């Protein structure tokens, strides 16, 4: 994606630009204090992020999502979404991701997939690696609001 | 059916500018018209997201610096949660130290790479943090006065950003003095360190 366009899209999608070492460290701290709440926030952010693709994309929301996320996350050695007839798998490899950050990023992707109409049926998450397998057909996710928690 | 050609209008461009552009387009194997059209379209887009055309080069530089230092995009909602008010004192201190250290790295790099590091930093801050409504840098005698204003930052988010700026100032060879922050506002004076 063109750099200037990247900033415009990021701004519209509610993303903020910063140094990843801060985010990684902050992920550690939040996971220590309240892992479930942190995962829920990231999942909601994923739902929010992908909902726009579900509404705006002309046909291939998954490819659009993959393309823009790749642009947002620099230095990612592997980020692949593979789509079958009714399945979708996600494979992310980034040696710099700590275990906590991998867990939170997996939650973000889970929310994003659910917004596109996929339910995650299995996941493998470890330091630097996220693998999700999802199936189509479940109800689309909506962000969890404070009042529902 | 034949497509109707786009209308064109003549705009005067200084000759020396056209000469520079010609040199670039020759190397790139493209036309002067296409190059100018592309640049103007980019300028329109920059304007549409609230930046001036003078910011175009700075935006490219911000992206470059972020790539070098390991930048990434994170949902603003996540930042607000992480810097939230439910942290104990020890966690707050840890977070503030991390933001200070990160700012120091950023400032050190900018100091090495740019001639006017503080001016560059304030420009970068305005581009990186679009939740800030104002970032101003005013010469005040021997020091520089930095002011950041945001209508959307929480108190905790303001505190962390203040630490990042303090760290960046240190990395650029300045000492942050008269530091003040309240929800959505940061004020500090940057004094050059004694040689």
Short mmCIF file of C-alpha atoms in Angstrom, two decimals, chain B residues 37-181:
data_model
loop_
_atom_site.label_atom_id
_atom_site.label_comp_id
_atom_site.label_asym_id
_atom_site.label_seq_id
_atom_site.Cartn_x
_atom_site.Cartn_y
_atom_site.Cartn_z
CA UNK B 37 -0.34 14.11 -12.08
CA UNK B 38 0.67 11.45 -9.51
CA UNK B 39 2.24 14.02 -7.18
CA UNK B 40 -0.79 16.31 -7.37
CA UNK B 41 -3.15 13.43 -6.61
CA UNK B 42 -1.03 12.56 -3.57
CA UNK B 43 -1.20 16.20 -2.47
CA UNK B 44 -5.01 16.11 -2.70
CA UNK B 45 -5.08 12.98 -0.55
CA UNK B 46 -2.70 14.48 2.02
CA UNK B 47 -4.99 17.50 2.22
CA UNK B 48 -8.03 15.25 2.68
CA UNK B 49 -6.54 13.69 5.83
CA UNK B 50 -5.77 17.05 7.38
CA UNK B 51 -2.08 17.51 6.58
CA UNK B 52 -0.49 20.24 4.50
CA UNK B 53 1.45 19.50 1.32
CA UNK B 54 4.63 20.53 3.18
CA UNK B 55 4.05 17.44 5.34
CA UNK B 56 4.37 15.05 2.38
CA UNK B 57 8.12 14.55 2.75
CA UNK B 58 7.80 14.34 6.54
CA UNK B 59 5.19 11.59 6.25
CA UNK B 60 7.52 9.52 4.06
CA UNK B 61 10.32 10.13 6.61
CA UNK B 62 8.10 9.15 9.54
CA UNK B 63 7.25 5.86 7.87
CA UNK B 64 10.92 5.26 7.10
CA UNK B 65 12.02 5.96 10.70
CA UNK B 66 9.24 3.74 12.05
CA UNK B 67 10.28 0.92 9.76
CA UNK B 68 13.92 1.21 10.85
CA UNK B 69 13.06 1.33 14.56
CA UNK B 70 10.40 -1.38 14.39
CA UNK B 71 7.18 0.56 14.20
CA UNK B 72 3.76 -0.95 13.99
CA UNK B 73 0.11 0.03 14.06
CA UNK B 74 -2.01 -0.87 17.07
CA UNK B 75 -5.72 -0.20 17.66
CA UNK B 76 -6.19 3.01 19.66
CA UNK B 77 -8.73 1.19 21.83
CA UNK B 78 -5.98 -1.21 22.89
CA UNK B 79 -3.68 1.68 23.84
CA UNK B 80 -6.43 3.25 25.92
CA UNK B 81 -7.05 -0.02 27.72
CA UNK B 82 -3.39 -0.74 28.38
CA UNK B 83 -2.70 2.72 29.76
CA UNK B 84 -5.94 2.59 31.76
CA UNK B 85 -6.49 3.73 35.31
CA UNK B 86 -6.70 0.21 36.80
CA UNK B 87 -2.92 -0.18 37.09
CA UNK B 88 -1.19 -0.31 40.45
CA UNK B 89 1.68 2.06 41.21
CA UNK B 90 4.36 -0.48 40.32
CA UNK B 91 2.79 -1.19 36.92
CA UNK B 92 2.40 2.52 36.22
CA UNK B 93 6.08 3.06 36.96
CA UNK B 94 7.03 0.13 34.72
CA UNK B 95 4.91 1.47 31.87
CA UNK B 96 6.29 4.97 32.23
CA UNK B 97 9.85 3.64 32.19
CA UNK B 98 9.12 1.67 29.01
CA UNK B 99 7.69 4.73 27.29
CA UNK B 100 10.67 6.80 28.42
CA UNK B 101 13.13 4.19 27.09
CA UNK B 102 11.28 3.93 23.81
CA UNK B 103 11.28 7.72 23.45
CA UNK B 104 15.00 7.81 24.20
CA UNK B 105 15.71 5.33 21.38
CA UNK B 106 13.53 7.34 19.02
CA UNK B 107 15.18 10.63 19.99
CA UNK B 108 18.68 9.19 19.68
CA UNK B 109 17.97 7.97 16.16
CA UNK B 110 16.44 11.29 15.10
CA UNK B 111 19.43 13.15 16.53
CA UNK B 112 21.77 11.07 14.38
CA UNK B 113 19.71 11.35 11.23
CA UNK B 114 18.29 14.88 11.10
CA UNK B 115 19.85 18.33 11.28
CA UNK B 116 17.11 19.89 13.43
CA UNK B 117 16.11 16.96 15.62
CA UNK B 118 13.61 18.72 17.90
CA UNK B 119 11.75 20.38 15.02
CA UNK B 120 11.73 17.04 13.20
CA UNK B 121 10.50 15.26 16.32
CA UNK B 122 7.59 17.67 16.82
CA UNK B 123 6.61 17.26 13.17
CA UNK B 124 6.84 13.46 13.48
CA UNK B 125 4.77 13.51 16.66
CA UNK B 126 1.98 15.37 14.89
CA UNK B 127 1.99 12.81 12.06
CA UNK B 128 2.34 9.69 14.23
CA UNK B 129 -0.19 10.68 16.82
CA UNK B 130 -3.29 11.84 15.01
CA UNK B 131 -5.11 11.85 18.33
CA UNK B 132 -3.18 15.07 19.09
CA UNK B 133 -5.00 18.23 18.05
CA UNK B 134 -1.93 20.40 18.43
CA UNK B 135 1.83 19.94 18.68
CA UNK B 136 3.69 23.22 18.89
CA UNK B 137 7.31 24.08 19.46
CA UNK B 138 8.20 27.65 20.42
CA UNK B 139 11.66 29.12 20.89
CA UNK B 140 11.74 30.63 24.38
CA UNK B 141 15.10 32.26 25.06
CA UNK B 142 17.69 29.49 25.29
CA UNK B 143 15.10 26.74 25.51
CA UNK B 144 12.31 25.27 23.41
CA UNK B 145 8.79 25.11 24.74
CA UNK B 146 6.79 22.08 23.61
CA UNK B 147 3.01 21.94 23.92
CA UNK B 148 0.75 19.02 22.98
CA UNK B 149 -3.01 19.17 23.19
CA UNK B 150 -5.51 16.37 22.67
CA UNK B 151 -9.21 16.30 23.30
CA UNK B 152 -9.30 12.49 23.25
CA UNK B 153 -6.33 11.46 25.44
CA UNK B 154 -7.00 10.05 28.88
CA UNK B 155 -5.00 11.23 31.89
CA UNK B 156 -3.01 7.98 31.85
CA UNK B 157 -2.42 8.22 28.10
CA UNK B 158 -1.21 11.80 28.56
CA UNK B 159 1.20 10.67 31.30
CA UNK B 160 2.70 7.96 29.06
CA UNK B 161 3.04 10.27 26.08
CA UNK B 162 4.71 12.82 28.34
CA UNK B 163 7.27 10.18 29.35
CA UNK B 164 7.86 9.27 25.71
CA UNK B 165 8.54 12.93 24.87
CA UNK B 166 10.81 13.28 27.91
CA UNK B 167 12.76 10.23 26.79
CA UNK B 168 12.98 11.52 23.22
CA UNK B 169 14.26 14.88 24.51
CA UNK B 170 16.96 13.06 26.47
CA UNK B 171 17.88 11.01 23.39
CA UNK B 172 18.17 14.20 21.33
CA UNK B 173 20.52 15.79 23.87
CA UNK B 174 18.02 17.92 25.75
CA UNK B 175 16.81 17.99 29.31
CA UNK B 176 13.08 18.30 29.88
CA UNK B 177 12.27 20.93 32.51
CA UNK B 178 9.13 22.59 33.89
CA UNK B 179 7.18 19.46 32.98
CA UNK B 180 3.45 19.75 33.43
CA UNK B 181 0.64 17.59 32.29
#
